[in-house]
Each structure stands twice: as structure tokens, then as C-alpha cells.
CSV table of C-alpha atoms in Angstrom, one decimal:
chain,number,residue,atom,x,y,z
A,1,MET,CA,91.2,81.5,85.2
A,2,SER,CA,90.4,80.8,88.8
A,3,THR,CA,88.6,77.6,89.9
A,4,ASP,CA,87.6,79.0,93.4
A,5,PRO,CA,83.8,79.0,93.1
A,6,ALA,CA,83.4,81.5,96.3
A,7,LYS,CA,85.9,84.0,94.4
A,8,LEU,CA,84.0,83.7,91.0
A,9,ILE,CA,80.6,84.2,92.5
A,10,ARG,CA,81.9,87.3,94.3
A,11,SER,CA,83.5,88.7,90.9
A,12,SER,CA,82.1,92.1,89.3
A,13,ASN,CA,82.3,90.6,85.8
A,14,PRO,CA,79.2,88.5,84.6
A,15,ARG,CA,81.2,85.8,83.0
A,16,ASP,CA,83.3,85.0,86.0
A,17,ARG,CA,79.6,84.8,88.1
A,18,ALA,CA,78.3,82.1,85.3
A,19,ASN,CA,81.4,80.2,85.8
A,20,GLY,CA,81.5,80.0,89.2
A,21,ILE,CA,77.7,78.9,89.1
A,22,LYS,CA,78.9,76.1,87.1
A,23,LEU,CA,81.5,74.7,89.9
A,24,VAL,CA,78.9,75.6,92.7
A,25,ALA,CA,76.2,73.2,90.7
A,26,ARG,CA,78.7,70.3,90.3
A,27,ARG,CA,78.6,69.9,94.3
A,28,LYS,CA,74.9,69.0,94.1
A,29,ASP,CA,74.3,69.5,97.6
A,30,GLU,CA,71.8,71.6,100.1
A,31,ARG,CA,74.4,74.6,100.4
A,32,ALA,CA,74.8,74.9,96.7
A,33,LEU,CA,71.2,74.9,96.0
A,34,ARG,CA,71.0,77.7,98.6
A,35,ILE,CA,73.5,79.8,96.9
A,36,LEU,CA,72.1,79.3,93.3
A,37,MET,CA,68.5,80.3,94.8
A,38,GLN,CA,70.0,83.6,96.1
A,39,LEU,CA,71.5,84.2,92.7
A,40,ALA,CA,69.1,83.5,90.8
A,41,GLN,CA,66.9,86.2,92.9
A,42,ASN,CA,69.4,89.0,93.6
A,43,ASP,CA,72.1,89.0,91.0
A,44,GLU,CA,72.3,92.2,89.3
A,45,ASP,CA,72.5,90.6,85.5
A,46,ALA,CA,69.9,89.0,83.9
A,47,ASN,CA,71.6,86.2,82.1
A,48,VAL,CA,73.5,85.4,85.4
A,49,ARG,CA,70.0,84.9,86.9
A,50,GLN,CA,68.9,83.2,84.4
A,51,PHE,CA,71.7,80.8,84.5
A,52,ALA,CA,71.5,80.6,88.3
A,53,LYS,CA,68.0,79.4,88.0
A,54,LYS,CA,68.9,76.7,85.6
A,55,GLY,CA,71.8,75.6,88.1
A,56,ALA,CA,69.3,75.4,91.0
A,57,ALA,CA,66.9,73.4,88.8
A,58,TYR,CA,69.5,70.9,88.3
A,59,VAL,CA,70.7,70.6,91.8
A,60,ALA,CA,67.2,70.3,92.9
A,61,LYS,CA,66.4,67.5,90.4
A,62,LYS,CA,69.6,65.9,91.9
A,63,LEU,CA,68.8,66.3,95.4
A,64,GLU,CA,64.9,65.2,94.8
A,65,GLU,CA,66.2,61.9,93.1
A,66,ALA,CA,68.5,61.1,96.1
A,67,GLY,CA,65.8,61.8,98.6
A,68,GLN,CA,67.7,64.7,100.2
A,69,LEU,CA,65.6,67.6,99.1
A,70,GLY,CA,63.9,68.2,102.3
A,71,ASP,CA,62.6,71.5,103.4
A,72,VAL,CA,65.0,73.5,100.9
A,73,LEU,CA,62.3,74.7,98.8
A,74,ASP,CA,59.3,76.2,99.4
A,75,GLU,CA,58.0,76.1,95.8
A,76,PRO,CA,59.8,74.3,92.6
A,77,ILE,CA,62.3,76.1,90.8
A,78,THR,CA,61.8,76.2,86.9
A,79,ALA,CA,64.0,78.2,85.0
A,80,GLU,CA,61.9,80.9,83.0
A,81,ALA,CA,61.1,80.3,79.3
A,82,GLU,CA,63.2,82.3,77.3
A,83,PRO,CA,61.2,84.0,74.5
A,84,GLU,CA,61.0,82.1,71.1
A,85,GLU,CA,62.4,84.0,68.2
A,86,GLU,CA,60.5,84.2,65.3
A,87,GLU,CA,61.6,81.7,62.8
A,88,GLU,CA,63.2,83.0,59.7
A,89,GLU,CA,61.8,81.3,56.4
A,90,ILE,CA,64.6,80.2,54.4
A,91,LEU,CA,63.9,79.5,50.8
A,92,LEU,CA,66.4,77.1,49.1
A,93,PRO,CA,66.1,76.4,45.3
A,94,GLU,CA,64.4,72.9,44.4
A,95,GLY,CA,67.1,70.8,42.6
A,96,GLU,CA,69.9,72.2,40.9
A,97,VAL,CA,69.6,75.7,39.1
A,98,GLU,CA,71.5,77.1,36.0
A,99,VAL,CA,74.6,78.7,36.8
A,100,SER,CA,76.8,80.3,34.4
A,101,GLU,CA,80.6,79.4,33.9
A,102,ARG,CA,81.9,82.7,35.5
A,103,ASN,CA,79.8,82.3,38.7
A,104,ILE,CA,81.0,78.7,39.0
A,105,GLN,CA,84.4,79.8,38.9
A,106,ARG,CA,83.9,82.7,40.9
A,107,ALA,CA,82.2,80.6,43.7
A,108,SER,CA,84.9,77.7,43.5
A,109,SER,CA,87.4,80.5,44.4
A,110,TYR,CA,85.4,81.5,47.6
A,111,VAL,CA,85.5,77.8,48.7
A,112,SER,CA,89.0,77.6,48.0
A,113,ALA,CA,89.5,80.7,50.2
A,114,ALA,CA,87.3,79.5,52.9
A,115,PHE,CA,89.5,76.2,53.2
A,116,ASP,CA,92.6,78.0,53.5
A,117,GLN,CA,90.8,80.5,56.0
A,118,ASN,CA,89.9,77.9,58.1
A,119,MET,CA,92.9,76.3,57.9
A,120,ASN,CA,94.6,79.6,59.5
A,121,GLY,CA,92.3,79.6,62.0
A,122,GLN,CA,90.0,82.3,60.6
A,123,LYS,CA,86.5,80.8,61.1
A,124,GLU,CA,84.6,83.8,60.8
A,125,LYS,CA,86.0,84.5,57.6
A,126,ALA,CA,85.6,80.9,56.1
A,127,ILE,CA,81.9,81.1,56.9
A,128,GLN,CA,81.3,84.4,54.9
A,129,SER,CA,83.4,83.0,52.1
A,130,LEU,CA,81.2,79.8,52.0
A,131,SER,CA,78.0,82.0,52.2
A,132,LYS,CA,79.1,83.9,49.0
A,133,ALA,CA,80.2,80.6,47.5
A,134,LEU,CA,76.6,79.5,48.0
A,135,GLN,CA,74.8,82.2,47.0
A,136,ILE,CA,76.8,82.3,43.7
A,137,ASN,CA,76.1,78.7,43.1
A,138,PRO,CA,73.4,76.9,45.0
A,139,ASN,CA,74.3,73.6,43.3
A,140,LEU,CA,77.3,73.6,45.8
A,141,ARG,CA,75.1,72.1,48.4
A,142,PHE,CA,75.1,68.8,46.4
A,143,ASP,CA,78.8,69.1,46.0
A,144,GLY,CA,80.9,66.8,48.4
A,145,TYR,CA,83.8,68.8,48.7
A,146,PHE,CA,81.9,72.0,49.5
A,147,THR,CA,80.0,70.3,52.1
A,148,SER,CA,82.8,68.9,53.8
A,149,VAL,CA,84.5,71.9,54.0
A,150,ALA,CA,81.1,73.5,55.4
A,151,THR,CA,80.8,71.1,58.0
A,152,SER,CA,84.3,71.4,59.0
A,153,VAL,CA,83.9,75.1,59.2
A,154,THR,CA,80.5,75.1,61.1
A,155,GLY,CA,81.0,72.1,63.2
A,156,LEU,CA,77.2,71.4,62.0
A,157,GLY,CA,75.7,68.7,60.2
A,158,VAL,CA,75.5,69.0,55.9
A,159,ASP,CA,71.6,70.3,56.4
A,160,GLU,CA,72.0,72.5,59.0
A,161,ALA,CA,75.4,73.7,58.1
A,162,ILE,CA,73.8,74.3,54.4
A,163,ILE,CA,70.8,76.4,55.9
A,164,THR,CA,73.3,78.4,58.5
A,165,LEU,CA,75.3,79.3,55.3
A,166,TYR,CA,72.0,80.7,53.2
A,167,SER,CA,70.4,82.3,55.7
A,168,ASP,CA,71.7,85.9,56.8
A,169,LYS,CA,70.4,85.7,60.3
A,170,LYS,CA,71.9,82.5,61.2
A,171,ARG,CA,75.0,83.2,59.3
A,172,LYS,CA,75.5,86.3,61.5
A,173,GLY,CA,74.5,84.1,64.6
A,174,ALA,CA,77.2,81.5,63.5
A,175,VAL,CA,79.8,84.4,62.8
A,176,ASP,CA,79.2,86.0,66.4
A,177,LYS,CA,79.3,82.7,67.8
A,178,VAL,CA,82.9,81.9,66.3
A,179,LYS,CA,83.9,85.6,67.6
A,180,GLU,CA,82.3,85.0,71.4
A,181,GLY,CA,84.5,81.8,71.4
A,182,LYS,CA,87.6,83.3,70.0
A,183,THR,CA,87.3,86.3,72.8
A,184,ALA,CA,86.6,83.8,75.7
A,185,ALA,CA,89.6,81.7,74.4
A,186,SER,CA,92.0,84.7,74.2
A,187,ALA,CA,90.3,85.8,77.8
A,188,ALA,CA,90.9,82.5,79.3
A,189,GLU,CA,94.4,82.2,77.7
A,190,HIS,CA,95.3,85.9,79.0
A,191,MET,CA,94.0,85.1,82.7
A,192,GLN,CA,96.2,81.8,82.6
A,193,GLU,CA,99.4,83.7,81.7
A,194,ALA,CA,98.2,86.5,84.3
A,195,GLU,CA,97.8,84.2,87.3
A,196,LYS,CA,101.3,82.6,86.7
A,197,HIS,CA,102.7,86.0,88.1
A,198,THR,CA,101.9,85.9,91.8
A,199,TRP,CA,103.5,88.0,94.9
A,200,GLY,CA,106.2,85.5,95.1
A,201,THR,CA,107.0,85.7,91.7
A,202,LEU,CA,107.1,89.5,91.5
A,203,VAL,CA,110.0,89.7,94.4
A,204,LEU,CA,112.7,89.4,91.8
A,205,ASP,CA,111.5,91.7,89.5
A,206,LEU,CA,111.0,94.4,92.4
A,207,GLY,CA,114.6,93.4,93.5
A,208,ILE,CA,116.1,94.1,90.2
A,209,LEU,CA,114.0,97.3,90.3
A,210,GLY,CA,114.9,98.4,93.7
A,211,THR,CA,118.4,97.6,92.8
A,212,ILE,CA,118.6,99.7,89.7
A,213,ALA,CA,117.2,102.3,91.7
A,214,PHE,CA,119.6,102.2,94.9
A,215,LEU,CA,122.9,101.6,93.1
A,216,GLY,CA,121.9,104.0,90.3
A,217,MET,CA,121.4,106.9,92.5
A,218,LEU,CA,123.9,105.9,94.5
A,219,PHE,CA,126.8,106.0,91.8
A,220,ALA,CA,125.2,109.0,90.2
A,221,VAL,CA,125.7,111.2,93.5
A,222,LEU,CA,129.3,109.7,94.1
A,223,MET,CA,130.3,110.7,90.4
A,224,LEU,CA,129.6,114.2,91.6
A,225,PRO,CA,133.0,114.6,94.0
A,226,PHE,CA,134.9,112.1,91.7
A,227,GLY,CA,133.9,115.0,89.0
A,228,ILE,CA,134.9,117.7,91.2
A,229,SER,CA,138.2,116.2,92.1
A,230,SER,CA,139.2,115.6,88.6
A,231,ARG,CA,138.4,119.2,87.8
A,232,ILE,CA,140.5,120.6,90.6
A,233,SER,CA,143.7,118.3,89.7
A,234,ASN,CA,143.0,119.7,86.1
A,235,VAL,CA,143.0,123.3,87.0
A,236,GLU,CA,146.1,122.6,89.3
A,237,ASN,CA,147.9,121.0,86.7
A,238,GLN,CA,147.3,124.2,84.0
A,239,ILE,CA,148.3,126.5,86.8
A,240,ALA,CA,151.5,124.5,87.1
A,241,THR,CA,152.1,124.4,83.6
A,242,SER,CA,151.6,127.9,83.3
A,243,ILE,CA,154.1,128.9,86.1
A,244,GLU,CA,156.7,126.6,84.6
A,245,GLN,CA,156.5,128.2,81.0
A,246,ALA,CA,156.7,131.6,82.4
A,247,GLY,CA,160.0,130.4,84.5
A,248,GLY,CA,158.6,131.4,87.8
A,249,GLU,CA,155.3,132.8,89.0
A,250,SER,CA,156.8,136.1,89.7
A,251,GLU,CA,157.4,136.3,85.9
A,252,LEU,CA,154.0,136.2,85.1
A,253,ALA,CA,151.8,139.2,84.2
A,254,PRO,CA,150.1,140.9,87.0
A,255,GLU,CA,146.4,139.9,85.2
A,256,THR,CA,147.3,136.1,85.3
A,257,GLN,CA,148.6,136.5,88.6
A,258,ASP,CA,145.5,137.6,89.9
A,259,ASN,CA,143.7,135.1,87.9
A,260,ILE,CA,145.9,132.3,89.2
A,261,ALA,CA,145.1,133.7,92.8
A,262,LEU,CA,141.2,133.6,92.0
A,263,ALA,CA,141.6,130.1,90.6
A,264,ARG,CA,143.5,128.7,93.9
A,265,GLU,CA,140.6,130.6,96.1
A,266,ASN,CA,137.9,128.4,94.3
A,267,ILE,CA,139.7,125.5,94.4
A,268,GLU,CA,140.2,125.7,97.9
A,269,ILE,CA,136.4,126.1,98.1
A,270,LEU,CA,135.6,123.4,95.8
A,271,ARG,CA,137.6,121.2,98.0
A,272,GLN,CA,136.1,122.0,101.4
A,273,VAL,CA,132.5,121.6,99.7
A,274,ASN,CA,133.5,118.3,98.2
A,275,SER,CA,134.9,116.9,101.2
A,276,PHE,CA,131.0,117.2,102.6
A,277,ILE,CA,129.5,115.1,99.5
A,278,GLY,CA,130.2,111.6,100.3
A,279,PHE,CA,128.8,108.2,100.9
A,280,PRO,CA,126.3,109.5,103.5
A,281,VAL,CA,124.6,111.9,101.3
A,282,ALA,CA,124.5,109.4,98.5
A,283,ALA,CA,123.0,106.8,100.6
A,284,VAL,CA,120.4,109.1,101.9
A,285,LEU,CA,119.3,109.9,98.2
A,286,ALA,CA,119.6,106.2,97.2
A,287,PHE,CA,117.9,104.9,99.6
A,288,SER,CA,114.8,107.7,98.8
A,289,SER,CA,115.2,106.4,95.2
A,290,LEU,CA,114.7,102.8,96.2
A,291,VAL,CA,111.7,104.0,98.5
A,292,GLY,CA,110.0,106.2,96.0
A,293,VAL,CA,110.3,104.0,93.0
A,294,VAL,CA,109.2,100.6,94.6
A,295,VAL,CA,106.4,102.1,96.9
A,296,GLY,CA,105.5,104.4,94.2
A,297,LEU,CA,105.3,101.8,91.4
A,298,ILE,CA,103.3,99.2,93.9
A,299,ALA,CA,100.6,102.2,94.5
A,300,PHE,CA,100.9,102.7,90.7
A,301,GLY,CA,99.8,99.2,90.1
A,302,ALA,CA,97.2,99.2,92.8
A,303,THR,CA,95.7,102.2,91.8
A,304,GLY,CA,95.8,100.9,87.8
A,305,HIS,CA,94.3,97.9,88.8
A,306,ALA,CA,91.1,99.1,90.3
A,307,VAL,CA,90.6,101.7,87.5
A,308,ALA,CA,91.5,99.0,84.8
A,309,LYS,CA,88.7,96.6,86.5
A,310,ALA,CA,86.1,99.2,86.8
A,311,MET,CA,86.4,99.9,83.0
A,312,GLY,CA,86.0,95.7,82.4
A,313,GLY,CA,89.3,94.7,82.1
A,314,GLU,CA,90.2,91.3,83.0
A,315,GLY,CA,93.9,90.9,85.0
A,316,THR,CA,95.5,90.3,88.2
A,317,LEU,CA,97.3,93.1,90.6
A,318,PRO,CA,100.6,91.0,90.4
A,319,TYR,CA,100.4,91.0,86.8
A,320,MET,CA,99.9,94.3,86.4
A,321,ILE,CA,102.8,95.5,88.5
A,322,TYR,CA,105.1,92.8,86.7
A,323,ASN,CA,104.2,94.4,83.3
A,324,VAL,CA,104.9,98.1,84.6
A,325,VAL,CA,108.1,97.2,86.4
A,326,GLY,CA,109.6,95.5,83.4
A,327,ALA,CA,108.6,98.7,81.3
A,328,TYR,CA,110.9,101.1,83.8
A,329,GLN,CA,113.8,98.9,84.6
A,330,VAL,CA,115.8,99.7,81.2
A,331,PRO,CA,114.6,103.3,80.9
A,332,LEU,CA,115.1,103.9,84.5
A,333,LEU,CA,119.1,102.6,84.1
A,334,ILE,CA,119.3,105.4,81.3
A,335,ILE,CA,117.9,108.0,83.5
A,336,TYR,CA,120.6,107.2,86.2
A,337,VAL,CA,123.3,107.0,83.6
A,338,LEU,CA,122.3,110.7,82.5
A,339,MET,CA,122.7,111.7,86.0
A,340,MET,CA,126.0,110.1,86.0
A,341,LEU,CA,127.1,111.6,82.8
A,342,LEU,CA,126.6,115.5,83.9
A,343,PRO,CA,129.3,115.5,86.2
A,344,VAL,CA,131.6,114.4,83.5
A,345,LEU,CA,130.4,116.5,80.8
A,346,ILE,CA,130.9,119.8,83.1
A,347,PHE,CA,133.8,119.0,85.5
A,348,MET,CA,135.9,116.4,83.7
A,349,LEU,CA,135.3,117.5,79.8
A,350,GLY,CA,134.9,121.1,80.6
A,351,MET,CA,131.8,121.8,78.7
A,352,ASN,CA,129.7,124.9,79.7
A,353,PRO,CA,127.0,123.9,82.3
A,354,ARG,CA,124.3,125.6,80.5
A,355,TRP,CA,125.0,123.4,77.7
A,356,ALA,CA,125.3,120.3,79.3
A,357,LEU,CA,122.2,120.8,81.3
A,358,MET,CA,120.4,121.3,78.1
A,359,ILE,CA,121.6,118.0,76.3
A,360,VAL,CA,121.2,115.7,79.3
A,361,ALA,CA,117.6,117.2,80.0
A,362,PHE,CA,117.0,116.9,76.0
A,363,VAL,CA,117.8,113.1,76.1
A,364,LEU,CA,115.9,112.7,79.7
A,365,ALA,CA,112.8,113.9,78.1
A,366,LEU,CA,113.0,111.9,75.1
A,367,VAL,CA,113.4,108.8,77.9
A,368,VAL,CA,110.7,109.9,79.9
A,369,LEU,CA,108.3,110.1,76.8
A,370,PHE,CA,109.5,106.6,75.4
A,371,LEU,CA,108.7,105.3,79.1
A,372,SER,CA,105.2,106.7,79.1
A,373,PHE,CA,104.5,104.8,75.9
A,374,ARG,CA,106.1,101.7,77.0
A,375,VAL,CA,103.9,101.9,80.6
A,376,ASN,CA,100.9,102.4,78.4
A,377,GLY,CA,101.3,99.5,76.3
A,378,ARG,CA,102.1,97.2,79.3
A,379,ILE,CA,99.0,98.1,80.8
A,380,ARG,CA,97.0,97.2,77.5
A,381,LYS,CA,99.3,94.0,78.1
A,382,ALA,CA,98.3,93.7,81.7
A,383,TYR,CA,94.2,93.8,81.3
A,384,PHE,CA,92.5,91.9,78.6
A,385,GLY,CA,89.4,94.1,76.9
A,386,ILE,CA,91.5,97.3,77.6
A,387,ASN,CA,92.3,99.4,74.5
A,388,THR,CA,94.4,102.4,74.1
A,389,ILE,CA,92.0,105.2,75.6
A,390,ASN,CA,91.4,102.9,78.2
A,391,SER,CA,94.8,102.3,79.3
A,392,SER,CA,95.6,106.3,78.7
A,393,VAL,CA,93.0,106.6,81.5
A,394,VAL,CA,94.4,104.3,83.4
A,395,TYR,CA,97.9,105.7,83.2
A,396,PHE,CA,97.0,109.2,84.0
A,397,VAL,CA,94.8,108.5,87.1
A,398,ALA,CA,97.5,105.9,88.6
A,399,GLY,CA,99.8,108.4,87.7
A,400,ILE,CA,98.5,110.6,90.7
A,401,PRO,CA,99.4,108.5,93.5
A,402,TYR,CA,102.9,107.6,92.2
A,403,SER,CA,103.8,111.2,91.7
A,404,LEU,CA,102.7,111.9,95.2
A,405,ILE,CA,104.6,109.4,96.9
A,406,VAL,CA,107.6,110.2,94.7
A,407,PHE,CA,107.7,113.8,95.4
A,408,GLY,CA,106.9,113.2,99.2
A,409,VAL,CA,109.7,111.0,99.6
A,410,ALA,CA,112.1,113.5,97.5
A,411,PHE,CA,110.9,116.2,99.6
A,412,VAL,CA,111.8,114.5,102.8
A,413,ALA,CA,115.3,113.2,101.5
A,414,GLY,CA,115.8,116.7,100.4
A,415,VAL,CA,115.4,118.0,103.7
A,416,ILE,CA,117.5,115.5,105.3
A,417,VAL,CA,120.4,116.2,102.7
A,418,SER,CA,120.1,120.1,103.2
A,419,GLY,CA,120.7,119.5,106.7
A,420,MET,CA,124.1,117.5,106.0
A,421,LEU,CA,125.4,119.8,103.4
A,422,ALA,CA,124.3,123.2,105.6
A,423,PRO,CA,128.1,123.2,106.8
A,424,ALA,CA,129.4,123.2,103.0
A,425,LEU,CA,127.3,126.1,102.2
A,426,ASP,CA,128.6,127.9,104.8
A,427,LEU,CA,131.8,127.9,103.1
A,428,ILE,CA,130.7,129.4,99.9
A,429,PRO,CA,131.3,133.2,99.6
A,430,PRO,CA,128.0,134.9,99.2
A,431,GLU,CA,128.5,136.3,95.9
A,432,TYR,CA,128.7,132.6,94.7
A,433,LEU,CA,125.5,131.3,95.7
A,434,PRO,CA,122.1,132.1,93.6
A,435,ALA,CA,119.7,134.5,95.4
A,436,PHE,CA,117.1,131.9,96.4
A,437,MET,CA,120.0,130.8,98.7
A,438,GLY,CA,120.9,133.6,100.2
A,439,GLY,CA,123.4,134.7,97.8
A,440,GLU,CA,124.6,138.3,97.4
A,441,GLN,CA,125.1,139.4,93.7
A,442,PRO,CA,127.7,142.0,93.1
A,443,PRO,CA,126.0,145.1,91.5
A,444,ALA,CA,126.2,145.6,88.0
């Protein structure tokens, strides 16, 4: 948790401002008093205003004792008196009462359970168990073991512990206090973990993700010409084998000769087109992948951080980006492996392109679905107090700028690559191109 009072008192979280007031009050100087007075008058939270008034009264008293109060105050500061709650009437039995053997045993089992629950850190359950035991057997208030467990669980003296356990209202207050303490401790532990991750420590994680995005796309694109070259070699070997088995090309059937001529024509087209798909094209697409992924995830983190904070979550922007980047690394690597696999299936293994695309698209959809659940979980991890519904809202809203950046970068890269591949497209006969690329489909 931050220890900068200036940062804390400007926080949107009332708990942070209260902690900031504590730190300001410790300074015990005139400037601290003015800050506390301003908070006492203007803070939007009533509890924080009351806390600031108490802090101002404390600092004013210390300044007055040191003879340094001066003209800071126009009128004395006093904390507003909190309304007194109506005292609950608690009627404990006088002396010991008659309790059945069965109830004695039941109460004893509750005391044993309370001891175990307390040892396991479940104080609120231990309080409930002790209360049930005391309700069943009021004589336990005279038992040394019971009172020892009761004082250990509640942290109160013997008499106050007994009254707290016997009173529904006080017991509920004790349970709520334990829960609030656990929540505060969990929040403090969460923020302590979050603040370990700064922009400096995030550089390595962003570097790993950027490397995956760049090299993954680079090898995925370079796999295409490699696959085409492999396919050309296979077809040429098949042609040579067919001619050799027939005892010469002239010995082949006319239909087979026509098929070989068409295959050679296609091979020449593929060879010329393949000469344009090389490192420059791969480098452009790899760089666009790097920029799109890294910049997009930073924008995702910044937007998600703002939304999560608005929903009351406690966390930091670097910790948010750290969690999201960690969620992306392995799935992103799998996505690029799938992209590399596609040319292998089509050109090296000779699979029908339609089936190859369907298989890769199906696995890719599963990876993206897994990634969405993974990121959603990482958002909950990044912010204390965020539930599944909140994290889903954060994921949806933060995904908007991320998608715009990724599609924007992809569009620019597509325009550049289209210009680089334009000469290659001119080499392809019109009847081989789809209609949207200017192809001329032969009549049916």
C-alpha cells in the first residue's frame, strides 16, 4: 500500500483517504492542520470528514501544547459527537442453571469446533460456534477452558467476551469486525503484491510478448514460401516418375500429357509468385504484429484499469498489464504455431485447403475462447474487490480500444504488403484469381 500522503488523500477510495489522513496527522505542523481542516469540510464521504475532524483536533492540540497554534484556527475544532446507540439489554442467567447431559455434550462439541476453527484462522465461524455453545449451556461461562478459548477468539476480556457471545447484536458486530479485518488485510496484501510490479519490472514481460509476436509472425509468413517450394518439388518429382515409368513423355496418353503441361504451367506461376513472398513481406507483417499486440495490450490495460477503479477495484496499472501480458504469452504462441501449420497441411501434406482451413480455424477458436476466460480471470486477480461480472464488463470495454488498434495496424500492414505483392498478382492468370481480386471465372 502506498505511503505517500499526498497520493492517498487524493485517492477516489475513502479507505485510502483515511490512511492518508493518518499520515498527515503524524506531521503535527501547521500545514497538516490546514489540510485536515479542508478535508473535514469538503470530503464527499461522511466517515472521512469525521476522521479528518478528529485528526485536525489532534494536530491542533499538539500545536497548542507547543505554543505554535497561532492564528490557524478561527474557532476551536472538535470532532462531532457520534450518536449514541441504544444499549441492548443483556440478561444472563444468575448462577448455574440446569442443563441436560445431551446439551452439555452438544455444547462441548461446539467448543471443540470453535478451537479448531480458530486455529485455522476462521475466527468468524469460531465466534458463531462459541455463541451456540453458550446458548445451549450457559454454565460454560464458569468453565476455564471455554473462557480461555472465548478470550483468544474475540480478543476481549472474560466478561466482555461472554457478553459479546451471548448478545446477538454484539456477536454480529464482532463477526463483522473480523470480516472487515480480513478484508482490509487481504486488500493490503493485494496492494503490496501489486506494487511490486512497476513499469521497470514490466519491460521484461512486454519484451517476451513482443518477441513472440514478432518471431511468431515472421516464421509463420516465411513458412508459406517454404511450403510452396516443397509442393513444387513434390509435383516435379511426380511428373518425372510418371514419365520414367512410361518410358518417355511421348509414350504417355494425350490426356496425361495435357495434365503434365498444365501442372508445369502452374508450377512456373507458383515459382514466380513465390519469389515475391520473402523476408521483406514477413518483416512488415512481423513488425505490425509486434506493434499491434504490445500497443494494443497497453491500451487494453489502461482502459481496463480506469473501468476497474471506477467499479471500486483496488490495483495498479502496471499490475493489470503484467497479468494480461502473462495471460497472452502461451495462447499467442499457439496461435502462431497454428499459422505455421497451415502451409504444412496444404502444401507439404497435400490436404484439401478447405479442410485444412476448417481444422485450423476450429482449433484457433478454442484457443481464443480459452484466452478470453484466462484474461477475465487475470483481471480479477489484478484488482481486489472485482467479481466475475465486473471483470467481464472490464474485459468488454477494454477490448474496444484494443480491437481498434489491432485492426488499424493490420489495415496499414495490409496496404503495404498489397503494394509489395502487386507484381506477383499480375503474374497469376485472371481465371486463377477470385472475383474480389479481379479474377475472370470461366463460364460454367
